[in-house]
C-alpha positions as semicolon CSV with decimal commas, in nm:
position;residue;x (nm);y (nm);z (nm)
1;M;-0,949;1,622;-2,886
2;S;-0,947;1,995;-2,822
3;K;-0,628;2,188;-2,891
4;M;-0,437;2,378;-2,627
5;P;-0,512;2,753;-2,654
6;R;-0,259;2,950;-2,845
7;R;-0,111;3,263;-2,700
8;K;-0,343;3,492;-2,895
9;D;-0,637;3,286;-2,766
10;H;-0,580;3,409;-2,407
11;T;-0,737;3,729;-2,289
12;H;-0,547;3,966;-2,057
13;E;-0,752;3,834;-1,768
14;Q;-0,660;3,476;-1,856
15;I;-0,293;3,564;-1,882
16;R;-0,322;3,739;-1,546
17;S;-0,470;3,420;-1,390
18;L;-0,210;3,202;-1,553
19;A;0,075;3,412;-1,414
20;L;-0,070;3,435;-1,064
21;D;-0,150;3,067;-1,050
22;A;0,199;2,978;-1,163
23;L;0,373;3,205;-0,912
24;L;0,149;3,087;-0,625
25;A;0,226;2,727;-0,719
26;H;0,599;2,813;-0,710
27;L;0,562;2,979;-0,369
28;Q;0,424;2,662;-0,224
29;L;0,761;2,501;-0,290
30;G;1,021;2,778;-0,268
31;P;1,086;3,148;-0,210
32;L;1,042;3,431;-0,458
33;G;1,415;3,454;-0,494
34;D;1,412;3,136;-0,697
35;M;1,174;3,296;-0,948
36;S;1,207;3,593;-1,180
37;L;0,987;3,775;-1,430
38;R;1,164;3,597;-1,716
39;K;1,126;3,255;-1,558
40;L;0,761;3,313;-1,481
41;A;0,694;3,428;-1,834
42;Q;0,866;3,120;-1,975
43;K;0,669;2,897;-1,741
44;I;0,333;3,012;-1,887
45;G;0,456;3,054;-2,247
46;Y;0,467;3,430;-2,273
47;S;0,729;3,700;-2,294
48;P;0,823;3,921;-1,996
49;G;0,693;4,219;-2,196
50;T;0,347;4,063;-2,214
51;L;0,335;4,025;-1,836
52;I;0,442;4,387;-1,791
53;N;0,173;4,491;-2,033
54;V;-0,088;4,294;-1,836
55;F;0,016;4,392;-1,479
56;G;0,183;4,729;-1,542
57;S;0,507;4,628;-1,366
58;Y;0,668;4,339;-1,187
59;D;0,588;4,514;-0,858
60;Y;0,222;4,516;-0,941
61;L;0,238;4,151;-1,040
62;L;0,380;4,070;-0,697
63;L;0,123;4,297;-0,536
64;S;-0,149;4,101;-0,714
65;V;-0,010;3,776;-0,576
66;N;-0,016;3,937;-0,229
67;A;-0,382;4,026;-0,287
68;R;-0,449;3,661;-0,355
69;T;-0,264;3,573;-0,035
70;L;-0,472;3,820;0,167
71;D;-0,790;3,667;0,022
72;Q;-0,667;3,318;0,119
73;L;-0,580;3,444;0,467
74;A;-0,923;3,600;0,506
75;A;-1,083;3,270;0,402
76;A;-0,867;3,075;0,644
77;L;-0,941;3,293;0,949
78;P;-1,249;3,232;1,168
79;L;-1,415;3,562;1,073
80;Q;-1,741;3,491;1,254
81;Q;-1,976;3,779;1,325
82;T;-1,868;3,982;1,624
83;P;-2,116;3,942;1,913
84;D;-2,364;4,219;1,970
85;V;-2,205;4,488;2,189
86;D;-2,491;4,477;2,440
87;Q;-2,449;4,107;2,493
88;A;-2,077;4,050;2,440
89;Q;-1,858;3,944;2,728
90;P;-1,481;4,010;2,737
91;Q;-1,408;3,639;2,735
92;Q;-1,599;3,598;2,410
93;A;-1,379;3,858;2,250
94;I;-1,065;3,699;2,388
95;T;-1,178;3,357;2,255
96;Q;-1,233;3,504;1,911
97;L;-0,899;3,688;1,911
98;L;-0,717;3,369;2,023
99;A;-0,879;3,174;1,737
100;L;-0,768;3,442;1,495
101;A;-0,410;3,444;1,629
102;H;-0,377;3,065;1,609
103;S;-0,521;3,061;1,255
104;Y;-0,278;3,332;1,157
105;L;0,015;3,120;1,272
106;D;-0,129;2,811;1,099
107;F;-0,158;3,000;0,774
108;A;0,200;3,133;0,802
109;Q;0,326;2,779;0,859
110;Q;0,128;2,630;0,568
111;H;0,208;2,909;0,325
112;R;0,550;3,015;0,443
113;Y;0,679;3,173;0,118
114;Q;0,353;3,350;0,035
115;W;0,347;3,491;0,384
116;Q;0,712;3,603;0,356
117;L;0,641;3,779;0,023
118;L;0,342;3,953;0,173
119;F;0,568;4,138;0,418
120;D;0,897;4,148;0,229
121;H;0,764;4,317;-0,091
122;R;0,776;4,697;-0,101
123;L;0,652;4,929;-0,368
124;P;0,885;5,209;-0,485
125;A;0,873;5,504;-0,245
126;E;0,687;5,721;-0,499
127;Q;0,398;5,475;-0,532
128;S;0,110;5,442;-0,292
129;L;-0,056;5,115;-0,202
130;P;-0,362;5,073;-0,433
131;L;-0,702;5,110;-0,272
132;W;-0,794;4,751;-0,363
133;Q;-0,505;4,623;-0,154
134;Q;-0,549;4,868;0,130
135;Q;-0,917;4,768;0,158
136;R;-0,821;4,403;0,202
137;I;-0,588;4,506;0,487
138;N;-0,850;4,726;0,644
139;D;-1,111;4,448;0,628
140;L;-0,884;4,212;0,820
141;F;-0,808;4,472;1,086
142;A;-1,180;4,549;1,114
143;V;-1,238;4,197;1,250
144;L;-0,987;4,261;1,534
145;E;-1,131;4,604;1,596
146;G;-1,485;4,460;1,613
147;A;-1,384;4,205;1,875
148;L;-1,206;4,466;2,083
149;S;-1,505;4,700;2,057
150;A;-1,729;4,418;2,184
151;C;-1,490;4,363;2,471
152;A;-1,482;4,731;2,566
153;P;-1,778;4,920;2,407
154;Q;-1,667;5,242;2,573
155;A;-1,341;5,247;2,381
156;S;-1,317;5,488;2,092
157;S;-1,273;5,377;1,732
158;A;-0,919;5,519;1,732
159;E;-0,833;5,324;2,052
160;C;-0,963;4,999;1,901
161;Q;-0,768;5,063;1,577
162;H;-0,441;5,129;1,767
163;T;-0,490;4,827;1,998
164;A;-0,576;4,597;1,705
165;R;-0,248;4,694;1,532
166;T;-0,049;4,659;1,850
167;L;-0,194;4,314;1,910
168;W;-0,132;4,209;1,550
169;A;0,230;4,334;1,562
170;A;0,295;4,121;1,872
171;V;0,131;3,815;1,719
172;H;0,317;3,866;1,393
173;G;0,643;3,883;1,585
174;I;0,574;3,545;1,748
175;C;0,492;3,403;1,404
176;T;0,812;3,538;1,250
177;L;1,029;3,401;1,527
178;A;0,849;3,064;1,523
179;L;0,894;3,024;1,146
180;S;1,258;3,116;1,162
181;E;1,305;2,885;1,466
182;K;1,434;3,178;1,674
183;L;1,218;3,125;1,980
184;F;1,514;2,938;2,121
185;S;1,300;2,651;2,245
186;D;1,281;2,281;2,167
187;N;0,907;2,280;2,232
188;P;0,708;2,333;1,906
189;Q;0,409;2,435;2,114
190;D;0,580;2,745;2,253
191;G;0,454;2,963;1,966
192;P;0,087;2,883;2,029
193;S;0,132;2,899;2,405
194;M;0,301;3,241;2,379
195;M;0,005;3,366;2,172
196;Q;-0,234;3,230;2,435
197;S;-0,052;3,418;2,706
198;L;-0,015;3,733;2,500
199;V;-0,379;3,763;2,395
200;H;-0,526;3,662;2,730
201;H;-0,316;3,898;2,945
202;Y;-0,296;4,191;2,703
203;V;-0,662;4,199;2,605
204;T;-0,785;4,134;2,959
205;A;-0,567;4,418;3,091
206;W;-0,679;4,648;2,807
207;C;-1,049;4,579;2,866
208;Q;-1,004;4,640;3,239
209;T;-0,822;4,970;3,175
210;Q;-1,096;5,086;2,939
211;Q;-1,367;4,997;3,193
212;S;-1,180;5,168;3,476
213;T;-1,127;5,481;3,264
214;H;-1,492;5,484;3,170
215;R;-1,604;5,460;3,534
216;E;-1,368;5,738;3,639
217;S;-1,490;5,969;3,363
218;N;-1,850;5,916;3,470
219;A;-1,781;5,953;3,844
């Protein structure tokens, strides 16, 4: 029978994985507030100092967990290829955006405490978000921007970026209220139905405005 690896048998990368796996397992059951650096270190058989040595700080450990969450979110979302601009119809874009919104809510409900940590955690003011984390965020927004661009090819990149973030902020608000049961409704389907209404009406109106502006500018 093989022996369990001793502490010195683990590489930094293995310790990193042990810590992240342990914290993610905890977040499936309870909030971050029930965990601490010391408790996490004890859980995997290492000292808090070892984890600081591996991650650089507790903040970067939490940021690494959030990176895992973003990867899981990306895997859970229907990130199908955006239709070719020349062939795309507005309804196709709306259908894709609706699927993304519903999957976003599903993920938040299934991974409540990971999702909360993703938005609750803040780096100290003097530290910038690492490029590896910012790229994950940009990649997710790029899917929304691509769907909007297919819906309104005449819209500028800046307009699509702004609209993607506006749409996400509204969807995120519905998710937050639904999870905290603050929609003030006894109907559990109100969250999804609100998203349906939001995406359909907002994106339809935005596409029509873009098309109208484009026609006027070419008149």
